[in-house]
Amino acid sequence: QVQLKETGPDLVQLTQTLSITCTVSGFSLTTYNVHWVRQPPGKGLEWMGAMWNGGGTDYNSAFKSRLSISRDTSKSQVFLKMNSLQTDDTAKYFCARQAYYGYYFDYWGQGVMVTVSS
Amino acid sequence: DIQMTQSPASLSASLGETVSIECLASEGISNDLAWYQQKSGKSPQLLIYAASRLQDGVPSRFSGSGSGTRYSLKISGMQPEDEADYFCQQSYKYPPTFGGGTKLELK
């Protein structure tokens, strides 16, 4: 069955770099697009960026040049890297699969809660 | 970016009651809209896509409607397991954006 699982740190220091891995199973990264979405505590959802099935990427301009998404198809993994972390980057970070029928997210990982500490 | 405004921010409903949640887009989104349910501490689950299409496995008491800039999610007969946060999401224009959420509680 389709599964996505994020792994990453619970705590990151201010101005440091966040690295999260999304390991998928039940589908191929060369067939489906995978996105990153985050959610600050008690708040709404924010789309961060995408890894396209063809290997390209797209980013929310709100993250300017801080964000980088890459993948290793042999390991079925998608990577998120974001630098210069601030306290308002404290959030739960999700990876999600895009449905084949539109720009919707039909499967999500359980998320990883990251706290940025000063 | 397209702004998505949800209302109400919170509501409580009795068992069996019919509930409606609204989503207003800052411009027309041509039915490119999804609704998600997020239970406490869990990840969002897709309920409705393309404004009115029910995702596989979602109970038929959930329905979506709307057009242009105004969309709604209806729950016909509130159940205890429907207590959750609900979010709308537009997929009409990059970047995809979400509404601020509606917290639904059982009265």
XYZ file of C-alpha atoms in Angstrom:
225
model
C 0.000 0.000 0.000
C 1.005 3.621 -0.444
C 3.059 5.005 2.435
C 5.184 8.072 3.035
C 7.329 8.547 6.108
C 9.315 11.605 7.141
C 12.437 11.345 9.251
C 14.343 14.268 10.628
C 15.443 16.118 13.744
C 13.107 17.244 16.529
C 15.232 20.284 17.256
C 17.296 22.613 15.089
C 19.295 25.581 16.277
C 18.537 29.084 15.092
C 20.170 29.929 11.718
C 21.096 26.282 11.137
C 19.975 23.970 8.326
C 17.031 21.586 8.445
C 17.228 18.257 6.624
C 14.256 15.918 6.354
C 13.940 12.678 4.386
C 10.670 11.367 2.988
C 10.794 7.634 2.264
C 7.963 6.357 0.103
C 6.639 2.906 -0.703
C 3.835 1.524 -2.804
C 4.486 3.856 -5.724
C 7.352 5.139 -7.833
C 8.896 8.602 -7.643
C 9.238 8.488 -11.428
C 5.459 8.199 -11.767
C 4.116 10.487 -9.036
C 4.995 13.969 -7.840
C 5.824 14.449 -4.161
C 5.307 17.718 -2.311
C 6.331 19.258 0.988
C 3.768 21.038 3.163
C 4.285 22.479 6.625
C 1.999 23.417 9.506
C 3.039 25.663 12.417
C 1.517 24.600 15.747
C -2.201 25.384 15.851
C -2.133 26.983 12.411
C -2.933 26.219 8.804
C -1.087 24.463 6.007
C 1.561 26.015 3.785
C 2.802 24.498 0.541
C 6.585 24.585 0.336
C 7.605 22.891 -2.875
C 7.497 19.890 -5.133
C 9.648 17.174 -6.644
C 8.224 16.369 -10.058
C 8.226 12.814 -11.324
C 10.546 13.862 -14.155
C 13.159 15.086 -11.677
C 12.455 18.814 -11.747
C 11.542 20.897 -8.728
C 9.326 23.848 -7.884
C 9.377 26.084 -4.842
C 7.096 28.490 -3.057
C 8.656 31.905 -3.562
C 7.970 32.597 0.144
C 11.025 30.487 0.891
C 13.171 32.324 -1.643
C 16.497 30.578 -1.993
C 16.457 28.925 1.449
C 14.786 25.742 0.253
C 16.141 22.822 -1.733
C 14.355 19.595 -2.699
C 16.082 16.586 -4.217
C 15.575 12.843 -4.511
C 17.213 9.441 -4.768
C 14.916 7.263 -6.863
C 16.945 4.120 -6.117
C 16.074 4.527 -2.446
C 12.570 5.959 -3.029
C 13.505 9.023 -1.026
C 12.803 12.723 -1.377
C 14.863 15.211 0.585
C 14.051 18.649 1.957
C 16.804 21.036 2.989
C 16.134 24.506 4.306
C 18.792 26.836 5.643
C 18.870 29.920 7.838
C 16.136 28.617 10.106
C 14.201 31.080 12.250
C 11.818 30.504 15.156
C 8.817 30.898 12.864
C 10.018 27.843 10.938
C 8.905 25.782 13.930
C 6.292 23.519 12.375
C 5.254 20.015 11.485
C 6.689 19.142 8.083
C 4.764 16.739 5.853
C 5.549 15.093 2.564
C 2.532 14.270 0.426
C 1.867 12.504 -2.836
C 0.093 14.363 -5.589
C -2.953 12.558 -6.980
C -2.795 11.574 -10.650
C -6.077 13.393 -11.303
C -5.026 16.863 -10.226
C -2.979 19.112 -8.031
C -4.357 17.507 -4.861
C -2.621 15.498 -2.161
C -4.044 12.019 -1.786
C -1.526 10.451 0.611
C 0.424 12.126 3.387
C 3.189 11.100 5.735
C 2.646 11.355 9.473
C 4.834 14.450 9.588
C 7.844 15.406 11.648
C 7.583 18.151 14.252
C 10.611 20.450 14.137
C 11.306 23.068 16.765
C 13.772 25.847 16.037
C 15.557 26.759 19.228
C 17.424 29.923 20.055
C -1.152 34.133 -4.570
C -4.829 33.182 -4.353
C -6.168 33.759 -0.842
C -8.590 31.193 0.570
C -10.877 32.390 3.355
C -12.734 29.783 5.357
C -15.736 30.290 7.575
C -16.590 29.766 10.274
C -13.287 29.376 12.099
C -14.991 27.011 14.511
C -18.363 25.447 15.098
C -19.998 22.785 17.174
C -22.688 20.431 15.984
C -24.951 17.866 17.594
C -25.006 14.226 16.602
C -26.904 13.854 13.332
C -26.896 17.569 12.569
C -26.054 18.799 9.068
C -22.989 21.031 8.954
C -21.694 23.396 6.269
C -18.264 24.969 5.940
C -17.564 27.702 3.410
C -14.465 28.626 1.450
C -14.105 31.883 -0.472
C -11.324 32.311 -3.030
C -9.855 35.723 -3.825
C -10.464 35.011 -7.505
C -12.276 32.411 -9.568
C -10.733 28.947 -9.291
C -12.842 27.007 -11.772
C -13.786 24.204 -9.347
C -10.101 23.365 -8.713
C -10.714 22.898 -5.017
C -10.146 20.178 -2.458
C -11.290 19.612 1.107
C -9.183 17.858 3.734
C -9.984 16.523 7.189
C -7.301 16.585 9.858
C -7.885 14.839 13.168
C -5.918 15.890 16.205
C -2.248 15.020 15.868
C -2.723 13.344 12.485
C -1.981 14.236 8.897
C -4.647 15.677 6.578
C -6.852 13.287 4.610
C -8.329 14.155 1.229
C -12.128 14.128 1.334
C -13.262 15.961 -1.807
C -11.459 17.053 -4.970
C -12.527 19.016 -8.027
C -15.016 20.759 -5.715
C -17.523 17.905 -5.628
C -15.838 14.544 -6.294
C -15.695 12.199 -3.328
C -12.326 10.583 -2.680
C -12.413 6.769 -2.559
C -13.333 5.452 0.867
C -14.851 8.702 2.148
C -18.351 8.326 3.612
C -21.165 9.606 1.426
C -22.357 11.997 4.151
C -19.563 14.288 2.955
C -20.314 16.367 -0.120
C -18.859 19.401 -1.843
C -20.376 22.073 -4.025
C -19.779 25.536 -5.378
C -18.449 27.456 -8.334
C -16.457 30.544 -9.192
C -15.089 31.880 -5.922
C -17.492 30.243 -3.405
C -17.335 26.622 -2.302
C -18.762 24.595 0.529
C -18.318 21.296 2.301
C -21.426 19.669 3.768
C -21.599 16.894 6.328
C -25.078 15.387 6.303
C -25.450 13.937 9.756
C -22.604 14.731 12.131
C -20.863 11.674 13.593
C -18.431 11.564 16.528
C -15.578 10.619 14.189
C -16.157 13.813 12.171
C -14.738 15.941 14.971
C -11.655 17.426 13.300
C -10.162 20.421 11.529
C -11.179 20.956 7.914
C -9.149 22.786 5.279
C -9.881 23.820 1.723
C -7.130 24.031 -0.915
C -7.131 25.615 -4.343
C -5.182 23.979 -7.156
C -6.116 26.440 -9.886
C -2.997 28.564 -9.765
C 0.537 28.112 -8.526
C 1.289 28.036 -5.649
C -1.446 25.863 -4.191
C -2.903 27.615 -1.151
C -4.997 26.492 1.783
C -7.755 28.054 3.817
C -7.110 28.862 7.466
C -9.171 25.908 8.672
C -12.426 25.219 10.486
C -12.468 23.409 13.801
C -15.553 21.201 14.071
C -16.530 19.864 17.465
C -19.310 17.601 18.644
C -21.736 19.391 20.912
